[in-house]
Coordinates of C-alpha atoms in Angstrom, one line a residue:
M3 CA 115.4 -76.4 17.5
A4 CA 115.1 -79.2 20.1
A5 CA 116.1 -82.1 19.9
A6 CA 115.3 -85.7 22.4
D7 CA 118.8 -86.9 23.9
D8 CA 117.9 -88.0 26.8
Q9 CA 116.6 -91.7 26.1
T10 CA 118.1 -94.4 28.9
V11 CA 121.7 -95.5 27.3
G12 CA 121.7 -98.4 25.5
V13 CA 118.0 -98.2 24.5
P14 CA 117.2 -97.7 21.1
V15 CA 115.5 -94.4 20.5
L16 CA 112.6 -95.1 18.2
V17 CA 110.8 -92.4 18.8
R18 CA 112.4 -89.0 18.2
Y19 CA 111.3 -86.0 19.4
E20 CA 112.1 -82.1 18.2
V21 CA 110.6 -78.9 18.4
S22 CA 110.3 -76.9 14.9
G23 CA 108.5 -73.9 13.7
G24 CA 105.9 -74.2 16.5
A25 CA 105.4 -77.7 16.7
A26 CA 106.6 -81.0 18.5
R27 CA 108.1 -82.8 15.9
V28 CA 107.5 -86.6 16.9
T29 CA 109.2 -88.8 14.5
L30 CA 108.6 -92.9 14.4
D31 CA 111.8 -94.2 13.7
S32 CA 111.4 -98.0 14.0
Q33 CA 112.3 -98.6 10.4
H34 CA 113.6 -102.1 11.0
N35 CA 110.1 -103.5 11.3
R36 CA 108.5 -100.8 9.6
N37 CA 107.6 -98.8 12.3
A38 CA 105.4 -101.4 14.0
I39 CA 103.5 -100.9 17.2
S40 CA 106.1 -102.7 19.8
S41 CA 106.2 -102.5 23.6
A42 CA 109.3 -100.3 23.2
L43 CA 107.7 -97.8 20.6
V44 CA 104.3 -97.5 22.7
E45 CA 106.5 -96.5 25.6
Q46 CA 108.3 -94.2 23.6
L47 CA 105.6 -92.4 22.1
H48 CA 104.0 -91.9 25.1
A49 CA 106.9 -90.3 26.4
A50 CA 106.9 -88.2 23.5
L51 CA 103.6 -87.4 23.6
D52 CA 103.7 -86.2 27.4
R53 CA 106.6 -84.2 27.0
A54 CA 104.7 -82.7 24.0
A55 CA 102.1 -81.7 26.4
A56 CA 104.4 -79.8 28.7
D57 CA 106.2 -78.0 26.0
D58 CA 105.5 -74.4 25.7
G59 CA 107.7 -74.2 22.7
A60 CA 105.5 -76.1 20.6
R61 CA 101.5 -75.0 19.9
V62 CA 100.6 -78.4 17.6
V63 CA 102.4 -81.7 17.6
V64 CA 103.1 -83.6 14.5
L65 CA 103.2 -87.1 14.1
G66 CA 105.7 -88.5 11.5
H67 CA 107.7 -91.0 10.6
A68 CA 111.0 -92.1 9.2
G69 CA 111.2 -94.5 5.8
G70 CA 108.9 -95.4 3.6
T71 CA 106.1 -96.8 6.1
F72 CA 104.3 -94.7 8.6
C73 CA 103.3 -98.1 10.6
A74 CA 103.0 -101.3 10.0
G75 CA 100.7 -102.2 12.8
A76 CA 101.1 -104.6 15.4
D77 CA 104.6 -106.3 15.6
L78 CA 103.6 -109.4 15.0
S79 CA 106.8 -111.0 16.1
E80 CA 106.8 -109.9 19.1
A81 CA 103.3 -111.2 19.7
S82 CA 104.3 -114.6 18.1
A83 CA 107.0 -114.7 20.8
A84 CA 104.6 -113.5 23.6
G85 CA 102.3 -116.1 23.1
A86 CA 104.9 -118.6 22.6
D87 CA 106.6 -117.8 25.9
Q88 CA 103.4 -117.4 28.1
S89 CA 101.4 -119.3 29.7
S90 CA 98.0 -117.4 28.8
P91 CA 98.4 -116.3 25.3
E92 CA 94.8 -114.8 25.6
A93 CA 96.1 -112.6 28.9
Q94 CA 98.8 -111.2 26.6
A95 CA 96.8 -110.5 24.2
A96 CA 94.2 -108.5 26.3
E97 CA 97.0 -106.8 28.1
R98 CA 98.7 -105.5 24.6
T99 CA 95.3 -104.4 23.3
R100 CA 94.8 -102.3 26.6
V101 CA 98.5 -100.5 25.9
F102 CA 97.5 -99.8 22.7
L103 CA 93.8 -98.7 23.7
G104 CA 96.1 -96.1 26.2
L105 CA 97.5 -95.1 23.0
L106 CA 95.0 -94.1 21.0
R107 CA 93.4 -92.3 24.3
A108 CA 96.2 -90.2 24.8
I109 CA 96.8 -88.9 21.1
I110 CA 92.8 -88.3 21.2
S111 CA 93.0 -86.4 25.1
H112 CA 96.3 -84.7 24.0
P113 CA 95.7 -80.9 24.7
K114 CA 97.4 -80.2 21.6
P115 CA 95.9 -80.7 18.3
V116 CA 98.2 -83.5 16.6
I117 CA 98.8 -84.0 12.8
A118 CA 99.4 -87.2 10.7
A119 CA 102.0 -86.8 8.4
V120 CA 102.2 -89.7 6.3
D121 CA 104.8 -90.0 3.4
G122 CA 104.2 -94.0 3.2
H123 CA 102.6 -97.0 3.9
V124 CA 100.0 -97.3 6.4
R125 CA 98.3 -100.5 7.6
A126 CA 96.1 -102.3 10.4
G127 CA 96.7 -100.7 13.8
G128 CA 98.6 -97.7 11.8
M129 CA 95.1 -96.9 10.7
G130 CA 94.1 -96.4 14.2
L131 CA 97.0 -93.8 15.2
V132 CA 95.8 -91.8 11.7
A133 CA 92.4 -91.9 12.7
A134 CA 92.8 -90.8 16.7
C135 CA 94.9 -87.7 15.1
D136 CA 93.0 -84.7 15.0
L137 CA 94.1 -83.8 11.2
A138 CA 95.9 -86.2 8.8
L139 CA 97.8 -84.7 5.6
A140 CA 99.0 -87.7 3.1
G141 CA 101.7 -87.6 0.1
P142 CA 100.9 -89.2 -3.4
T143 CA 102.8 -92.7 -2.5
S144 CA 101.0 -93.3 0.4
T145 CA 98.9 -96.3 0.4
F146 CA 96.3 -97.6 3.4
A147 CA 95.0 -101.0 4.3
L148 CA 93.3 -102.6 7.0
T149 CA 94.9 -106.0 6.6
E150 CA 93.7 -107.5 10.1
V151 CA 90.9 -109.5 8.0
R152 CA 93.5 -111.3 5.8
L153 CA 95.2 -112.4 9.4
G154 CA 91.8 -113.5 10.6
L155 CA 91.9 -110.6 13.0
A156 CA 89.2 -108.1 13.9
A157 CA 90.3 -104.0 13.5
A158 CA 88.6 -103.9 17.3
M159 CA 89.9 -101.1 18.7
I160 CA 91.0 -99.0 16.2
S161 CA 87.5 -99.1 15.0
V162 CA 86.3 -97.0 17.5
P163 CA 88.6 -93.6 15.9
L164 CA 88.0 -95.3 12.2
A165 CA 84.2 -95.2 12.4
A166 CA 84.5 -91.5 14.2
R167 CA 86.3 -90.5 10.6
I168 CA 85.2 -92.9 7.9
N169 CA 82.0 -92.9 5.7
S170 CA 80.5 -96.2 7.0
R171 CA 80.0 -98.0 3.5
D172 CA 83.5 -97.2 2.9
L173 CA 84.5 -98.3 6.1
A174 CA 82.6 -101.5 5.5
R175 CA 84.8 -102.1 2.6
A176 CA 87.9 -101.0 4.0
L177 CA 87.3 -104.0 7.4
L178 CA 85.9 -106.4 5.1
T179 CA 88.0 -106.9 2.2
G180 CA 91.4 -105.4 3.2
E181 CA 91.9 -103.9 -0.2
K182 CA 94.7 -101.3 0.0
F183 CA 93.9 -98.0 -1.4
D184 CA 95.7 -94.8 -2.2
S185 CA 95.6 -90.7 -0.2
A186 CA 93.4 -90.0 -2.9
H187 CA 90.9 -92.3 -1.7
A188 CA 91.5 -91.9 2.3
S189 CA 90.6 -88.2 1.8
R190 CA 87.5 -88.7 -0.2
I191 CA 86.2 -91.6 2.4
G192 CA 87.0 -89.3 5.4
L193 CA 90.3 -91.1 6.8
L194 CA 92.7 -87.8 5.7
S195 CA 92.1 -84.4 6.0
E196 CA 93.9 -83.6 2.7
A197 CA 95.9 -85.6 0.0
V198 CA 98.7 -83.6 -0.8
D199 CA 101.5 -82.9 -3.4
D200 CA 104.1 -82.1 -0.6
V201 CA 103.8 -83.2 2.9
D202 CA 106.1 -81.1 4.7
A203 CA 105.1 -78.0 3.0
A204 CA 101.6 -78.7 3.8
V205 CA 102.2 -79.9 7.0
N206 CA 104.1 -76.3 7.8
E207 CA 100.8 -74.7 6.4
L208 CA 98.7 -75.9 8.7
V209 CA 101.3 -76.0 11.9
A210 CA 101.6 -71.8 10.8
A211 CA 97.5 -71.5 11.0
F212 CA 97.8 -72.5 14.5
R213 CA 99.9 -69.8 15.5
P214 CA 97.2 -67.2 16.1
C215 CA 95.5 -70.1 18.4
S216 CA 95.2 -69.5 22.0
P217 CA 96.7 -72.8 24.0
Q218 CA 93.9 -72.8 26.3
G219 CA 91.4 -72.4 23.8
L220 CA 92.6 -75.3 21.6
A221 CA 92.6 -77.3 24.5
E222 CA 89.0 -76.6 25.2
N223 CA 88.0 -77.2 21.6
K224 CA 89.9 -80.0 21.1
A225 CA 88.5 -81.7 24.4
L226 CA 84.8 -80.9 22.8
L227 CA 85.8 -82.9 20.0
A228 CA 87.6 -85.5 21.4
A229 CA 84.7 -86.3 24.1
P230 CA 82.3 -88.4 22.1
M231 CA 85.2 -90.6 20.6
L232 CA 86.9 -91.1 24.3
A233 CA 83.5 -92.2 25.9
D234 CA 83.0 -94.8 23.2
L235 CA 86.4 -96.2 23.8
D236 CA 85.7 -96.2 27.5
A237 CA 82.5 -97.9 27.4
R238 CA 84.0 -100.5 24.7
G239 CA 87.2 -100.8 25.6
E240 CA 86.7 -104.1 27.6
D241 CA 84.7 -105.6 25.0
L242 CA 86.9 -105.0 22.3
A243 CA 90.2 -106.2 23.9
G244 CA 88.2 -109.1 24.8
V245 CA 87.5 -109.7 21.2
T246 CA 91.2 -109.5 20.3
A247 CA 92.1 -111.5 23.1
R248 CA 89.7 -114.5 21.9
L249 CA 90.9 -113.9 18.0
F250 CA 94.6 -114.0 19.2
T251 CA 94.0 -118.1 20.5
T252 CA 92.7 -119.2 17.3
A253 CA 94.1 -121.2 14.7
E254 CA 93.2 -119.2 12.1
V255 CA 95.1 -116.3 13.1
A256 CA 98.0 -118.8 13.8
E257 CA 97.9 -119.6 10.3
G258 CA 97.3 -116.1 9.4
M259 CA 100.7 -114.9 11.4
T260 CA 102.4 -117.8 10.3
A261 CA 101.5 -116.8 6.9
F262 CA 102.7 -113.3 7.0
L263 CA 106.0 -113.8 8.7
E264 CA 106.6 -116.7 5.9
R265 CA 105.4 -114.1 3.0
R266 CA 103.3 -116.7 1.6
P267 CA 99.4 -116.7 1.3
P268 CA 97.5 -118.0 4.2
S269 CA 95.8 -121.5 3.5
W270 CA 92.2 -120.0 3.5
A271 CA 93.5 -117.6 0.4
T272 CA 91.2 -119.0 -2.7
P273 CA 93.0 -118.6 -5.9
D274 CA 92.3 -116.3 -8.8
A275 CA 89.5 -117.2 -11.0

């Protein structure tokens, strides 16, 4: 087993790397913000994916997590701080979206199969990470939700990998309501490859299935599968970044993000009947 020990001194390790059982185990470990997609996490995740691509000891990549949340989506506290400090919040939002686009592309275009191993909660942009992976397994306590609509936002960039995985009617309900659903439902609608009782055991069994496979054959077949999604991202990426940038400057998003950080309902939420 090889563990990542080459992080820059003084920089918190938010993404851990090790090789075990023929798989590169890439673990999101930013538990203080529920593995939210911060600039530092994106940078370290890119580095781990690059390392896995060149690692002869790994036939596949397993993207997992520490703590009870796989990924909570964008780091809203970081986004709020950037909006307050920069003269052009719209430009900053567009750039953050482009950075996230690069991360999605890195997963989708990775030369080795990427397996999402989920044993916790997935929200917003985290759903995009799961959808970008080639295969995804989740345990019985996992929950999923596209919460953007409840913040005044749109699931712009992640709509591309989500649409490639999820049935259109089911995606419409998830996008438009922001409802929470479980792993069994996530499997039925296509977000997951399988809902399992024991995530570690199921992942190890799946990893074993790749051991007889040619690295070249895996890379070429994965490229065939990834091509339509990558083409869609490349064709629409700038427009989708513009959607996010425009929305981040609106009063509704300001209220939605403030309400989220203050743990209260937003002003537009209607009371129960």
